[in-house]
Short mmCIF file of C-alpha atoms and ligand atoms in Angstrom, two decimals:
data_model
loop_
_atom_site.label_atom_id
_atom_site.label_comp_id
_atom_site.label_asym_id
_atom_site.label_seq_id
_atom_site.Cartn_x
_atom_site.Cartn_y
_atom_site.Cartn_z
CA UNK A 708 -34.10 -50.03 21.51
CA UNK A 709 -36.62 -47.07 22.95
CA UNK A 710 -37.80 -44.25 20.51
CA UNK A 711 -35.81 -41.97 22.09
CA UNK A 712 -32.79 -44.28 21.49
CA UNK A 713 -33.37 -44.30 18.01
CA UNK A 714 -33.26 -40.52 17.58
CA UNK A 715 -30.30 -40.88 19.44
CA UNK A 716 -28.76 -42.64 16.86
CA UNK A 717 -29.70 -39.73 14.26
CA UNK A 718 -28.77 -36.35 13.34
CA UNK A 719 -30.90 -34.40 11.09
CA UNK A 720 -29.40 -32.03 9.13
CA UNK A 721 -31.71 -29.07 7.25
CA UNK A 722 -30.78 -26.26 5.26
CA UNK A 723 -33.52 -23.83 3.48
CA UNK A 724 -33.87 -22.34 0.69
CA UNK A 725 -36.29 -19.12 0.75
CA UNK A 726 -38.12 -16.68 -1.44
CA UNK A 727 -39.25 -13.50 -1.16
CA UNK A 728 -40.34 -10.47 -2.72
CA UNK A 729 -39.39 -7.58 -1.93
CA UNK A 730 -41.20 -3.94 -1.53
CA UNK A 731 -40.02 -1.64 -4.12
CA UNK A 732 -42.78 0.65 -5.77
CA UNK A 733 -42.03 -1.05 -8.81
CA UNK A 734 -40.83 -4.56 -10.44
CA UNK A 735 -37.55 -5.53 -10.65
CA UNK A 736 -36.42 -4.80 -13.93
CA UNK A 737 -39.14 -2.51 -15.43
CA UNK A 738 -42.03 0.33 -14.14
CA UNK A 739 -44.44 -1.53 -13.91
CA UNK A 740 -46.25 -1.60 -10.21
CA UNK A 741 -44.99 -3.84 -7.70
CA UNK A 742 -48.74 -4.80 -6.22
CA UNK A 743 -48.87 -8.29 -4.55
CA UNK A 744 -53.13 -7.08 -3.08
CA UNK A 745 -53.91 -7.26 -7.13
CA UNK A 746 -56.64 -9.03 -8.36
CA UNK A 747 -57.16 -8.60 -12.22
CA UNK A 748 -54.85 -11.34 -13.84
CA UNK A 749 -52.08 -9.67 -16.31
CA UNK A 750 -53.25 -5.46 -15.05
CA UNK A 751 -49.56 -5.33 -13.76
CA UNK A 752 -47.52 -6.38 -17.15
CA UNK A 753 -45.40 -4.51 -20.03
CA UNK A 754 -43.10 -6.09 -22.81
CA UNK A 755 -40.38 -6.56 -20.77
CA UNK A 756 -42.37 -8.34 -17.88
CA UNK A 757 -43.72 -10.69 -20.32
CA UNK A 758 -40.62 -10.73 -22.16
CA UNK A 759 -40.93 -9.74 -25.22
CA UNK A 760 -38.18 -10.20 -27.31
CA UNK A 761 -36.36 -6.49 -28.03
CA UNK A 762 -36.96 -5.01 -24.58
CA UNK A 763 -34.11 -3.59 -22.09
CA UNK A 764 -34.52 -4.64 -18.34
CA UNK A 765 -33.40 -1.24 -16.19
CA UNK A 766 -31.38 -2.64 -13.23
CA UNK A 767 -34.34 -1.44 -9.52
CA UNK A 768 -31.99 -0.06 -7.30
CA UNK A 769 -34.04 -0.18 -4.19
CA UNK A 770 -34.58 -3.99 -4.43
CA UNK A 771 -30.29 -3.97 -4.34
CA UNK A 772 -30.76 -2.01 -1.25
CA UNK A 773 -32.96 -4.05 0.37
CA UNK A 774 -30.60 -7.06 0.20
CA UNK A 775 -28.07 -4.96 0.42
CA UNK A 776 -29.08 -3.73 4.08
CA UNK A 777 -30.22 -7.50 4.94
CA UNK A 778 -26.80 -8.58 4.55
CA UNK A 779 -25.45 -5.31 6.85
CA UNK A 780 -28.37 -6.59 9.04
CA UNK A 781 -26.62 -10.30 8.33
CA UNK A 782 -22.94 -9.40 9.42
CA UNK A 783 -23.04 -11.15 5.82
CA UNK A 784 -20.68 -10.07 3.34
CA UNK A 785 -21.37 -7.41 0.33
CA UNK A 786 -20.01 -8.00 -2.96
CA UNK A 787 -18.08 -5.34 -4.55
CA UNK A 788 -18.52 -6.65 -8.30
CA UNK A 789 -21.41 -8.02 -9.09
CA UNK A 790 -24.11 -8.96 -12.08
CA UNK A 791 -27.17 -10.70 -13.34
CA UNK A 792 -26.88 -13.78 -14.85
CA UNK A 793 -29.23 -15.39 -17.23
CA UNK A 794 -31.09 -19.05 -15.80
CA UNK A 795 -32.05 -20.49 -19.43
CA UNK A 796 -34.91 -23.25 -18.82
CA UNK A 797 -37.98 -23.03 -20.37
CA UNK A 798 -41.25 -23.66 -18.25
CA UNK A 799 -44.87 -21.56 -19.05
CA UNK A 800 -44.72 -19.06 -16.38
CA UNK A 801 -40.97 -17.71 -17.82
CA UNK A 802 -41.67 -17.49 -21.65
CA UNK A 803 -38.92 -15.94 -22.30
CA UNK A 804 -37.01 -18.94 -21.45
CA UNK A 805 -34.54 -17.68 -19.22
CA UNK A 806 -35.22 -15.77 -15.28
CA UNK A 807 -33.06 -13.20 -15.09
CA UNK A 808 -30.85 -13.99 -11.23
CA UNK A 809 -27.40 -14.51 -9.89
CA UNK A 810 -25.24 -17.04 -9.82
CA UNK A 811 -21.31 -16.72 -9.82
CA UNK A 812 -21.03 -13.06 -7.90
CA UNK A 813 -24.26 -12.86 -5.24
CA UNK A 814 -25.22 -9.57 -3.98
CA UNK A 815 -24.32 -11.24 -0.25
CA UNK A 816 -22.27 -14.00 0.70
CA UNK A 817 -21.98 -15.24 4.54
CA UNK A 818 -24.03 -13.53 7.36
CA UNK A 819 -25.67 -15.47 10.40
CA UNK A 820 -29.00 -14.60 11.29
CA UNK A 821 -30.21 -16.66 14.48
CA UNK A 822 -27.03 -18.96 14.90
CA UNK A 823 -27.47 -19.79 11.55
CA UNK A 824 -24.81 -19.45 9.07
CA UNK A 825 -26.12 -17.70 5.72
CA UNK A 826 -24.76 -19.42 2.17
CA UNK A 827 -25.35 -16.53 -0.10
CA UNK A 828 -28.32 -13.79 -0.52
CA UNK A 829 -29.53 -13.03 -4.54
CA UNK A 830 -31.51 -11.02 -5.83
CA UNK A 831 -33.50 -12.50 -8.37
CA UNK A 832 -36.63 -11.91 -10.49
CA UNK A 833 -40.20 -13.70 -9.35
CA UNK A 834 -41.36 -15.80 -12.61
CA UNK A 835 -45.65 -15.55 -12.98
CA UNK A 836 -48.23 -17.70 -11.80
CA UNK A 837 -49.74 -20.27 -13.05
CA UNK A 838 -52.89 -21.99 -12.32
CA UNK A 839 -53.30 -25.39 -13.22
CA UNK A 840 -56.57 -27.20 -13.57
CA UNK A 841 -59.08 -24.01 -13.68
CA UNK A 842 -61.68 -26.76 -14.61
CA UNK A 843 -63.69 -24.77 -17.53
CA UNK A 844 -63.33 -21.30 -16.30
CA UNK A 845 -62.39 -20.32 -19.89
CA UNK A 846 -64.58 -22.36 -21.96
CA UNK A 847 -67.48 -24.15 -20.76
CA UNK A 848 -66.76 -26.95 -22.85
CA UNK A 849 -63.55 -27.87 -22.14
CA UNK A 850 -62.12 -29.96 -19.14
CA UNK A 851 -59.25 -27.92 -17.70
CA UNK A 852 -57.75 -25.40 -18.37
CA UNK A 853 -53.35 -24.17 -17.20
CA UNK A 854 -53.73 -20.23 -17.11
CA UNK A 855 -50.63 -17.85 -16.82
CA UNK A 856 -51.51 -14.26 -14.80
CA UNK A 857 -48.25 -12.22 -15.22
CA UNK A 858 -48.89 -9.72 -12.68
CA UNK A 859 -46.01 -11.22 -10.71
CA UNK A 860 -43.79 -11.81 -13.24
CA UNK A 861 -41.00 -9.57 -12.63
CA UNK A 862 -41.18 -8.92 -9.07
CA UNK A 863 -38.06 -8.47 -6.78
CA UNK A 864 -36.98 -11.45 -5.57
CA UNK A 865 -34.72 -12.79 -2.68
CA UNK A 866 -32.96 -15.98 -2.35
CA UNK A 867 -31.47 -16.81 0.63
CA UNK A 868 -29.56 -20.22 1.21
CA UNK A 869 -28.14 -21.22 4.82
CA UNK A 870 -26.11 -23.60 4.93
CA UNK A 871 -26.82 -27.66 6.14
CA UNK A 872 -26.65 -26.41 9.79
CA UNK A 873 -30.00 -26.83 11.09
CA UNK A 874 -31.05 -28.94 13.20
CA UNK A 875 -34.52 -29.48 14.12
CA UNK A 876 -38.13 -28.86 12.63
CA UNK A 877 -38.54 -26.08 15.38
CA UNK A 878 -35.26 -24.47 14.69
CA UNK A 879 -36.02 -25.08 10.60
CA UNK A 880 -38.85 -22.40 12.01
CA UNK A 881 -37.60 -20.58 14.16
CA UNK A 882 -34.91 -19.29 12.10
CA UNK A 883 -37.30 -18.67 8.91
CA UNK A 884 -39.79 -16.49 11.72
CA UNK A 885 -36.57 -14.26 12.32
CA UNK A 886 -35.80 -13.46 8.90
CA UNK A 887 -39.72 -12.84 8.24
CA UNK A 888 -39.20 -10.25 11.37
CA UNK A 889 -36.25 -8.66 10.16
CA UNK A 890 -37.56 -8.48 6.50
CA UNK A 891 -40.21 -6.51 7.77
CA UNK A 892 -38.04 -4.67 10.14
CA UNK A 893 -36.24 -3.48 7.27
CA UNK A 894 -38.99 -2.66 5.24
CA UNK A 895 -38.03 -4.88 2.59
CA UNK A 896 -40.68 -6.94 2.05
CA UNK A 897 -44.25 -8.22 4.09
CA UNK A 898 -43.08 -11.66 3.44
CA UNK A 899 -46.66 -13.17 4.15
CA UNK A 900 -45.83 -17.10 4.03
CA UNK A 901 -50.34 -17.50 3.00
CA UNK A 902 -49.41 -14.82 0.12
CA UNK A 903 -47.10 -17.01 -1.30
CA UNK A 904 -44.43 -13.05 -0.92
CA UNK A 905 -42.49 -15.47 1.21
CA UNK A 906 -41.70 -19.13 0.06
CA UNK A 907 -39.72 -21.59 1.91
CA UNK A 908 -37.80 -24.95 0.29
CA UNK A 909 -36.36 -27.34 2.75
CA UNK A 910 -33.34 -29.42 2.12
CA UNK A 911 -33.10 -32.45 4.66
CA UNK A 912 -30.70 -35.41 5.43
CA UNK A 913 -30.32 -37.58 7.89
CA UNK A 914 -26.58 -38.65 9.13
CA UNK A 915 -25.80 -41.30 11.80
CA UNK A 916 -23.80 -39.70 14.74
CA UNK A 917 -21.53 -42.54 14.67
CA UNK A 918 -20.52 -42.24 10.56
CA UNK A 919 -17.99 -40.18 10.02
CA UNK A 920 -15.98 -38.65 6.75
CA UNK A 921 -12.07 -39.23 6.77
CA UNK A 922 -11.35 -35.65 7.62
CA UNK A 923 -13.56 -36.56 10.60
CA UNK A 924 -16.73 -34.42 9.82
CA UNK A 925 -19.78 -35.90 9.97
CA UNK A 926 -21.25 -37.90 6.33
CA UNK A 927 -24.72 -36.58 5.27
CA UNK A 928 -26.67 -39.06 4.79
CA UNK A 929 -28.65 -38.39 1.29
CA UNK A 930 -31.10 -35.68 0.74
CA UNK A 931 -34.28 -34.41 -0.23
CA UNK A 932 -36.09 -31.05 -0.86
CA UNK A 933 -38.97 -30.46 0.36
CA UNK A 934 -41.18 -27.06 -1.46
CA UNK A 935 -44.65 -25.81 -1.67
CA UNK A 936 -44.45 -24.79 1.69
CA UNK A 937 -47.08 -21.99 3.02
CA UNK A 938 -47.08 -21.39 6.46
CA UNK A 939 -45.10 -22.20 9.29
CA UNK A 940 -46.69 -25.11 10.60
CA UNK A 941 -46.49 -27.30 7.26
CA UNK A 942 -42.85 -26.20 7.58
CA UNK A 943 -42.32 -27.68 11.25
CA UNK A 944 -44.39 -30.79 10.43
CA UNK A 945 -43.34 -31.38 6.63
CA UNK A 946 -38.92 -30.95 8.09
CA UNK A 947 -40.97 -33.46 11.21
CA UNK A 948 -42.19 -35.92 8.76
CA UNK A 949 -39.49 -36.13 6.22
CA UNK A 950 -36.91 -36.58 9.91
CA UNK A 951 -38.90 -39.47 10.58
CA UNK A 952 -39.08 -40.97 7.69
CA UNK A 953 -35.42 -41.15 7.02
CA UNK A 954 -35.05 -42.50 10.20
CA UNK A 955 -37.47 -45.45 9.40
CA UNK A 956 -35.94 -46.33 6.29
CA UNK A 957 -32.86 -46.40 7.21
CA UNK A 958 -33.48 -48.33 11.45
CA UNK A 959 -35.36 -51.19 8.55
CA UNK A 960 -32.17 -51.38 6.72
CA UNK A 961 -30.22 -51.84 9.23
CA UNK A 962 -32.29 -54.62 10.05
CA UNK A 963 -32.48 -55.60 6.44
CA UNK A 964 -36.24 -55.23 6.61
CA UNK A 965 -36.89 -52.82 3.78
CA UNK A 966 -35.45 -52.28 0.11
CA UNK A 967 -36.63 -49.09 0.48
CA UNK A 968 -33.82 -46.31 0.19
CA UNK A 969 -33.63 -42.77 0.45
CA UNK A 970 -32.87 -41.45 -2.54
CA UNK A 971 -32.64 -37.65 -3.73
CA UNK A 972 -35.53 -36.22 -5.34
CA UNK A 973 -38.29 -33.25 -4.85
CA UNK A 974 -41.11 -34.01 -2.62
CA UNK A 975 -44.01 -32.03 -2.08
CA UNK A 976 -46.29 -31.14 0.81
CA UNK A 977 -49.82 -32.36 1.03
CA UNK A 978 -51.56 -30.77 3.65
CA UNK A 979 -55.03 -33.05 3.70
CA UNK A 980 -52.89 -36.00 4.34
CA UNK A 981 -49.88 -34.35 6.19
CA UNK A 982 -47.25 -35.89 4.50
CA UNK A 983 -44.60 -35.30 1.70
CA UNK A 984 -45.27 -37.03 -2.07
CA UNK A 985 -42.83 -37.97 -3.96
CA UNK A 986 -42.65 -35.32 -6.71
CA UNK A 987 -39.82 -35.97 -9.39
CA UNK A 988 -36.62 -37.48 -8.34
CA UNK A 989 -33.60 -35.63 -8.89
CA UNK A 990 -31.66 -36.93 -12.08
CA UNK A 991 -28.69 -35.21 -13.11
CA UNK A 992 -28.51 -31.14 -11.69
CA UNK A 993 -30.29 -29.31 -14.05
CA UNK A 994 -28.45 -27.26 -16.74
CA UNK A 995 -29.67 -23.79 -16.76
CA UNK A 996 -26.18 -22.47 -18.52
CA UNK A 997 -25.99 -19.25 -16.48
CA UNK A 998 -24.34 -16.89 -18.42
CA UNK A 999 -24.18 -12.99 -17.33
CA UNK A 1000 -26.80 -10.90 -19.08
CA UNK A 1001 -25.64 -8.89 -22.01
CA UNK A 1002 -28.57 -6.17 -21.18
CA UNK A 1003 -27.16 -4.96 -17.82
CA UNK A 1004 -25.11 -3.58 -16.59
CA UNK A 1005 -22.00 -5.03 -14.04
CA UNK A 1006 -22.26 -3.26 -10.63
CA UNK A 1007 -19.48 -2.28 -9.35
CA UNK A 1008 -20.88 -1.31 -5.69
CA UNK A 1009 -17.79 0.75 -4.09
CA UNK A 1010 -18.70 3.10 -6.85
CA UNK A 1011 -22.45 3.67 -5.49
CA UNK A 1012 -21.82 5.82 -2.95
CA UNK A 1013 -25.17 4.81 -1.17
CA UNK A 1014 -24.88 1.39 -0.66
CA UNK A 1015 -21.29 1.51 1.00
CA UNK A 1016 -21.73 -0.67 3.89
CA UNK A 1017 -21.41 2.87 6.72
CA UNK A 1018 -23.96 4.24 4.87
CA UNK A 1019 -26.08 1.27 4.98
CA UNK A 1020 -25.08 0.81 8.40
CA UNK A 1021 -27.03 4.00 9.36
CA UNK A 1022 -30.45 2.95 7.53
CA UNK A 1023 -30.69 0.03 9.64
CA UNK A 1024 -33.45 0.38 12.24
CA UNK A 1025 -32.91 -0.97 15.66
CA UNK A 1026 -32.71 -5.18 14.94
CA UNK A 1027 -35.26 -7.95 16.25
CA UNK A 1028 -32.68 -9.87 17.90
CA UNK A 1029 -31.45 -6.06 19.56
CA UNK A 1030 -34.47 -5.01 20.46
CA UNK A 1031 -35.10 -8.44 22.07
CA UNK A 1032 -32.25 -8.47 23.98
CA UNK A 1033 -33.58 -4.29 25.13
CA UNK A 1034 -36.18 -5.38 26.48
CA UNK A 1035 -35.63 -8.20 28.25
CA UNK A 1036 -32.64 -5.91 29.92
CA UNK A 1037 -33.78 -2.73 30.17
CA UNK A 1038 -37.50 -3.54 31.59
CA UNK A 1039 -36.68 -7.29 32.10
CA UNK A 1040 -39.43 -8.37 29.88
CA UNK A 1041 -40.42 -12.41 30.06
CA UNK A 1042 -39.27 -14.05 26.90
CA UNK A 1043 -43.24 -14.49 26.10
CA UNK A 1044 -44.21 -11.04 26.21
CA UNK A 1045 -40.91 -9.70 24.29
CA UNK A 1046 -41.52 -12.15 21.50
CA UNK A 1047 -45.00 -10.56 21.35
CA UNK A 1048 -43.88 -7.15 21.10
CA UNK A 1049 -40.59 -8.19 18.84
CA UNK A 1050 -43.31 -9.60 16.09
CA UNK A 1051 -46.32 -7.92 16.57
CA UNK A 1052 -46.02 -4.26 15.22
CA UNK A 1053 -48.80 -2.96 16.65
CA UNK A 1054 -48.83 -3.77 20.29
CA UNK A 1055 -44.75 -2.75 19.61
CA UNK A 1056 -45.42 0.31 18.06
CA UNK A 1057 -47.91 0.79 21.11
CA UNK A 1058 -45.94 0.00 24.03
CA UNK A 1059 -42.73 1.93 22.53
CA UNK A 1060 -45.01 5.19 22.38
CA UNK A 1061 -46.30 4.47 25.95
CA UNK A 1062 -42.35 4.14 27.13
CA UNK A 1063 -41.78 7.65 25.31
CA UNK A 1064 -44.45 9.37 27.53
CA UNK A 1065 -43.19 7.88 30.77
CA UNK A 1066 -39.48 7.82 30.48
CA UNK A 1067 -37.09 4.76 29.69
CA UNK A 1068 -35.80 5.50 33.50
CA UNK A 1069 -39.41 4.54 35.31
CA UNK A 1070 -38.63 1.30 34.94
CA UNK A 1071 -40.86 0.50 37.44
CA UNK A 1072 -43.90 2.15 35.90
CA UNK A 1073 -42.47 0.65 32.28
CA UNK A 1074 -43.45 -3.08 33.81
CA UNK A 1075 -46.47 -1.65 35.38
CA UNK A 1076 -47.23 -0.94 31.71
CA UNK A 1077 -45.89 -4.05 30.44
CA UNK A 1078 -48.96 -5.68 32.81
CA UNK A 1079 -51.69 -3.69 31.49
CA UNK A 1080 -50.70 -4.53 28.25
CA UNK A 1081 -49.75 -7.86 28.16
CA UNK A 1082 -53.25 -9.09 30.15
CA UNK A 1083 -55.89 -6.26 30.06
CA UNK A 1084 -55.27 -4.41 27.04
CA UNK A 1085 -54.43 -7.66 25.56
CA UNK A 1086 -57.60 -9.51 26.09
CA UNK A 1087 -59.55 -6.59 25.70
CA UNK A 1088 -58.20 -6.69 22.13
CA UNK A 1089 -59.03 -10.07 22.15
CA UNK A 1090 -62.59 -9.98 22.75
CA UNK A 1091 -62.77 -7.71 19.68
CA UNK A 1092 -63.76 -9.61 16.87
CA UNK A 1093 -62.95 -7.87 13.83
CA UNK A 1094 -59.03 -7.45 13.53
CA UNK A 1095 -57.76 -3.38 14.18
CA UNK A 1096 -55.26 -1.74 12.40
CA UNK A 1097 -54.79 0.29 15.14
CA UNK A 1098 -55.23 0.12 18.83
CA UNK A 1099 -57.55 2.06 19.48
CA UNK A 1100 -56.32 4.27 22.92
CA UNK A 1101 -53.69 6.96 22.70
CA UNK A 1102 -50.58 6.28 24.45
CA UNK A 1103 -51.00 9.22 26.04
CA UNK A 1104 -53.90 8.41 28.01
CA UNK A 1105 -52.50 4.84 28.46
CA UNK A 1106 -49.11 6.38 29.99
CA UNK A 1107 -51.58 8.22 32.45
CA UNK A 1108 -53.72 5.83 33.09
CA UNK A 1109 -50.38 3.67 34.34
CA UNK A 1110 -49.27 6.77 36.98
CA UNK A 1111 -52.94 6.88 38.10
CA UNK A 1112 -51.92 3.62 39.66
CA UNK A 1113 -48.91 3.66 41.24
CA UNK A 1114 -49.84 6.96 42.77
CA UNK A 1115 -52.88 5.38 43.97
CA UNK A 1116 -54.94 7.96 42.45
CA UNK A 1117 -57.32 4.16 41.14
CA UNK A 1118 -56.74 1.19 42.46
CA UNK A 1119 -57.17 -1.82 39.95
CA UNK A 1120 -60.32 -3.25 39.66
CA UNK A 1121 -60.88 1.27 38.89
CA UNK A 1122 -57.94 1.08 36.41
CA UNK A 1123 -59.35 -2.03 34.48
CA UNK A 1124 -62.68 -0.42 34.29
CA UNK A 1125 -61.09 2.96 32.79
CA UNK A 1126 -59.14 1.39 30.11
CA UNK A 1127 -61.94 -0.69 28.64
CA UNK A 1128 -64.52 2.85 28.91
CA UNK A 1129 -61.17 3.95 26.71
CA UNK A 1130 -60.84 1.16 25.08
CA UNK A 1131 -64.95 0.82 23.91
CA UNK A 1132 -64.94 4.32 23.29
CA UNK A 1133 -61.60 4.26 21.14
CA UNK A 1134 -63.72 1.59 19.08
CA UNK A 1135 -65.85 3.81 18.36
CA UNK A 1136 -64.03 6.43 17.40
CA UNK A 1137 -63.71 8.62 20.35
CA UNK A 1138 -59.87 8.78 21.09
CA UNK A 1139 -59.54 9.50 24.73
CA UNK A 1140 -56.24 11.71 25.21
CA UNK A 1141 -57.22 11.45 28.83
CA UNK A 1142 -57.58 8.67 31.69
CA UNK A 1143 -57.95 10.99 34.10
CA UNK A 1144 -61.00 12.45 32.99
CA UNK A 1145 -62.53 9.40 31.70
CA UNK A 1146 -61.92 8.72 35.56
CA UNK A 1147 -63.28 11.17 37.43
CA UNK A 1148 -66.88 11.65 34.94
CA UNK A 1149 -67.41 7.38 35.58
CA UNK A 1150 -66.75 7.54 39.38
CA UNK A 1151 -63.49 5.67 39.17
CA UNK A 1152 -60.95 7.81 41.28
CA UNK A 1153 -59.73 5.87 44.25
CA UNK A 1154 -60.80 7.96 47.33
CA UNK A 1155 -58.49 7.11 49.87
CA UNK A 1156 -58.89 10.93 51.64
CA UNK A 1157 -59.77 9.30 55.26
CA UNK A 1158 -61.70 12.45 56.64
CA UNK A 1159 -63.52 13.10 53.10
CA UNK A 1160 -63.88 8.99 54.22
CA UNK A 1161 -64.85 9.25 57.32
CA UNK A 1162 -67.20 12.89 56.83
CA UNK A 1163 -69.35 10.26 54.60
CA UNK A 1164 -70.23 7.35 56.25
CA UNK A 1165 -70.96 9.43 59.12
CA UNK A 1166 -73.33 10.74 57.48
CA UNK A 1167 -74.62 7.16 56.66
CA UNK A 1168 -74.28 5.47 60.31
CA UNK A 1169 -76.25 8.83 61.67
CA UNK A 1170 -79.41 7.89 59.00
CA UNK A 1171 -79.10 4.16 60.32
CA UNK A 1172 -79.23 4.10 63.75
CA UNK A 1173 -81.36 1.05 63.83
CA UNK A 1174 -78.69 -0.94 62.31
CA UNK A 1175 -75.89 0.45 64.62
CA UNK A 1176 -78.01 -1.02 67.47
CA UNK A 1177 -77.80 -4.41 65.24
CA UNK A 1178 -74.34 -4.21 64.98
CA UNK A 1179 -73.85 -4.05 68.55
CA UNK A 1180 -76.13 -6.96 69.64
CA UNK A 1181 -73.91 -8.61 67.59
CA UNK A 1182 -75.26 -8.76 64.06
CA UNK A 1183 -72.30 -8.94 62.01
CA UNK A 1184 -73.42 -8.58 58.36
CA UNK A 1185 -74.78 -4.52 59.36
CA UNK A 1186 -71.83 -4.40 59.17
CA UNK A 1187 -72.01 -5.42 55.72
CA UNK A 1188 -74.84 -3.06 55.24
CA UNK A 1189 -72.43 -0.08 55.89
CA UNK A 1190 -69.40 -0.99 53.13
CA UNK A 1191 -72.29 -1.78 50.89
CA UNK A 1192 -74.09 2.35 51.43
CA UNK A 1193 -70.10 3.94 51.37
CA UNK A 1194 -69.35 1.69 47.94
CA UNK A 1195 -72.14 3.13 46.19
CA UNK A 1196 -71.81 6.51 47.62
CA UNK A 1197 -68.06 6.78 46.65
CA UNK A 1198 -69.15 5.17 43.68
CA UNK A 1199 -67.37 1.78 44.45
CA UNK A 1200 -64.36 3.99 43.84
CA UNK A 1201 -63.35 3.84 48.18
CA UNK A 1202 -61.47 0.64 49.45
CA UNK A 1203 -63.51 -0.94 51.36
CA UNK A 1204 -60.07 -1.95 53.68
CA UNK A 1205 -60.73 1.07 54.72
CA UNK A 1206 -64.35 1.68 54.82
CA UNK A 1207 -64.75 -1.38 57.42
CA UNK A 1208 -61.78 0.18 59.34
CA UNK A 1209 -63.36 3.61 59.64
CA UNK A 1210 -66.95 2.47 60.18
CA UNK A 1211 -65.58 0.49 63.31
CA UNK A 1212 -63.34 3.71 64.73
CA UNK A 1213 -66.86 5.25 64.70
CA UNK A 1214 -68.89 3.31 66.23
CA UNK A 1215 -66.56 1.89 68.50
P1 ADP B 2127 -28.42 -28.22 -4.87
O1 ADP B 2127 -26.80 -28.06 -5.83
O2 ADP B 2127 -28.87 -29.37 -4.77
O3 ADP B 2127 -29.21 -27.23 -4.82
P2 ADP B 2127 -26.88 -27.27 -3.15
O4 ADP B 2127 -25.66 -27.59 -2.40
O5 ADP B 2127 -27.18 -25.88 -3.66
O6 ADP B 2127 -27.61 -27.90 -3.25
O7 ADP B 2127 -27.35 -26.82 -1.73
C1 ADP B 2127 -28.70 -26.07 -1.40
C2 ADP B 2127 -29.62 -25.99 -0.15
O8 ADP B 2127 -29.13 -27.62 0.28
C3 ADP B 2127 -28.21 -25.76 1.04
O9 ADP B 2127 -29.79 -24.58 2.03
C4 ADP B 2127 -28.13 -26.96 2.12
O10 ADP B 2127 -27.56 -26.14 2.86
C5 ADP B 2127 -28.94 -27.92 1.73
N1 ADP B 2127 -28.02 -28.65 1.73
C6 ADP B 2127 -26.49 -29.10 0.84
N2 ADP B 2127 -26.46 -30.71 1.58
C7 ADP B 2127 -26.67 -31.28 2.22
C8 ADP B 2127 -27.58 -32.08 3.14
N3 ADP B 2127 -26.88 -33.59 2.97
N4 ADP B 2127 -28.41 -32.04 4.16
C9 ADP B 2127 -29.67 -31.42 4.42
N5 ADP B 2127 -29.12 -30.22 3.52
C10 ADP B 2127 -28.73 -30.05 2.88
ZN1 ZN B 2128 -43.84 -4.64 -16.70
MG1 MG B 2129 -28.28 -24.87 -5.55
#
């Protein structure tokens, strides 16, 4: 069998569990500052988030709101009644012996993002962060220490679980990226994977395409869970690796070539080896003895006006998929351009203010703007080494430049040069608000006034009669001399084609 035929025999099944830290002023249940950039360990801590006995947690309203908005955006069901539960287990990063989470009554059930059905979205607290093998960092005589930093303890953490309906590594990445974009649009979180603000766990199994349950549904294979995926690339590669590993085992089993079995287990991703590895075999499912946290009030969401679906809905911004559709429909944007604008907030904000200057009804001009942003401006940005906090071009000047191109006041060469000057000035802190004055002072305004050009050329010709003679005697390069002189006189702003025609007209 070919590789293709083998792959057709099987259907990968993937479900994701994604945690995302939410953007709030304070932590989930206490007044400590929520700052994921804090570099000093154990700086933002208090008895509540350290889990000291006798302390009382208080629910962070903003965090609840973020999750509910997420639910509205994904068209999921918002809970009416909800509560927080204690998930009991011991680990040094959760010394109070339980994590406050939600079990029976998640804030959101169902919903759809990127065509993937959601099971639930709930709210919990993040744990502290352990660093293992902190070799000799504390005591020079010791071999190893494990250290715990509580800055992260008690940060509001959203957990989103999808149904097992994803069928490829690429689809899983598309989903995770869309979730990241959505979190950013909602202002719910930064969701940078490399900072651990968003963490993806993938559940993977492989079914034989022809194996059905008695009800005629696809029979699921044994699933494994892969953790520690801290980049989109890792998500994609780990899932692809697992799918291939499962298929290999299933194929080898079929021809009696192995005794190896797929076992239900938790695996990690080894970035160096680009392989998954077994971390622990799931024995019985953990018994966390969930029970409602007696220190926290139950929430009856319908009694809180600002949590009603309507008022949350009214606060939603234009969502990523809505923006994508609008860009394509209204401006005929290419897929990759629409994607770039949807994902990159600096470019998007710039583009949207340029559009507001040009006016949405001027579609052709906006298309021209899109071209200049995605090619020339993007090119200039790429050439700067530093990461830009802001695009150093004012949307006014940019929109004006586009209008000048449209009105043939500047050639496309002249426009590129004008933009480069505006950009360089802007990087140096001089933000020009007028493209016209920049083009003018650099002699980049296109001189397409035929009378003016005729006057300039007549002068040049009069001063160079011998060259005219040469031309008349058949020396073609003589014409090039005049074009060069005219370009010089107009600082390169004249149309060469027009120059050539005008010369011929004069010298006949
Ligand atoms: P567990 O009890 O092991 O935590 P859940 O049923 O709660 O499993 O599901 C956890 C995640 O695993 C969900 O994202 C779900 O979609 C996914 N999942 C469940 N069964 C499978 C399967 N057979 N293959 C792939 N993913 C699965
Ligand atoms: Zn605290
Ligand atoms: Mg589960």
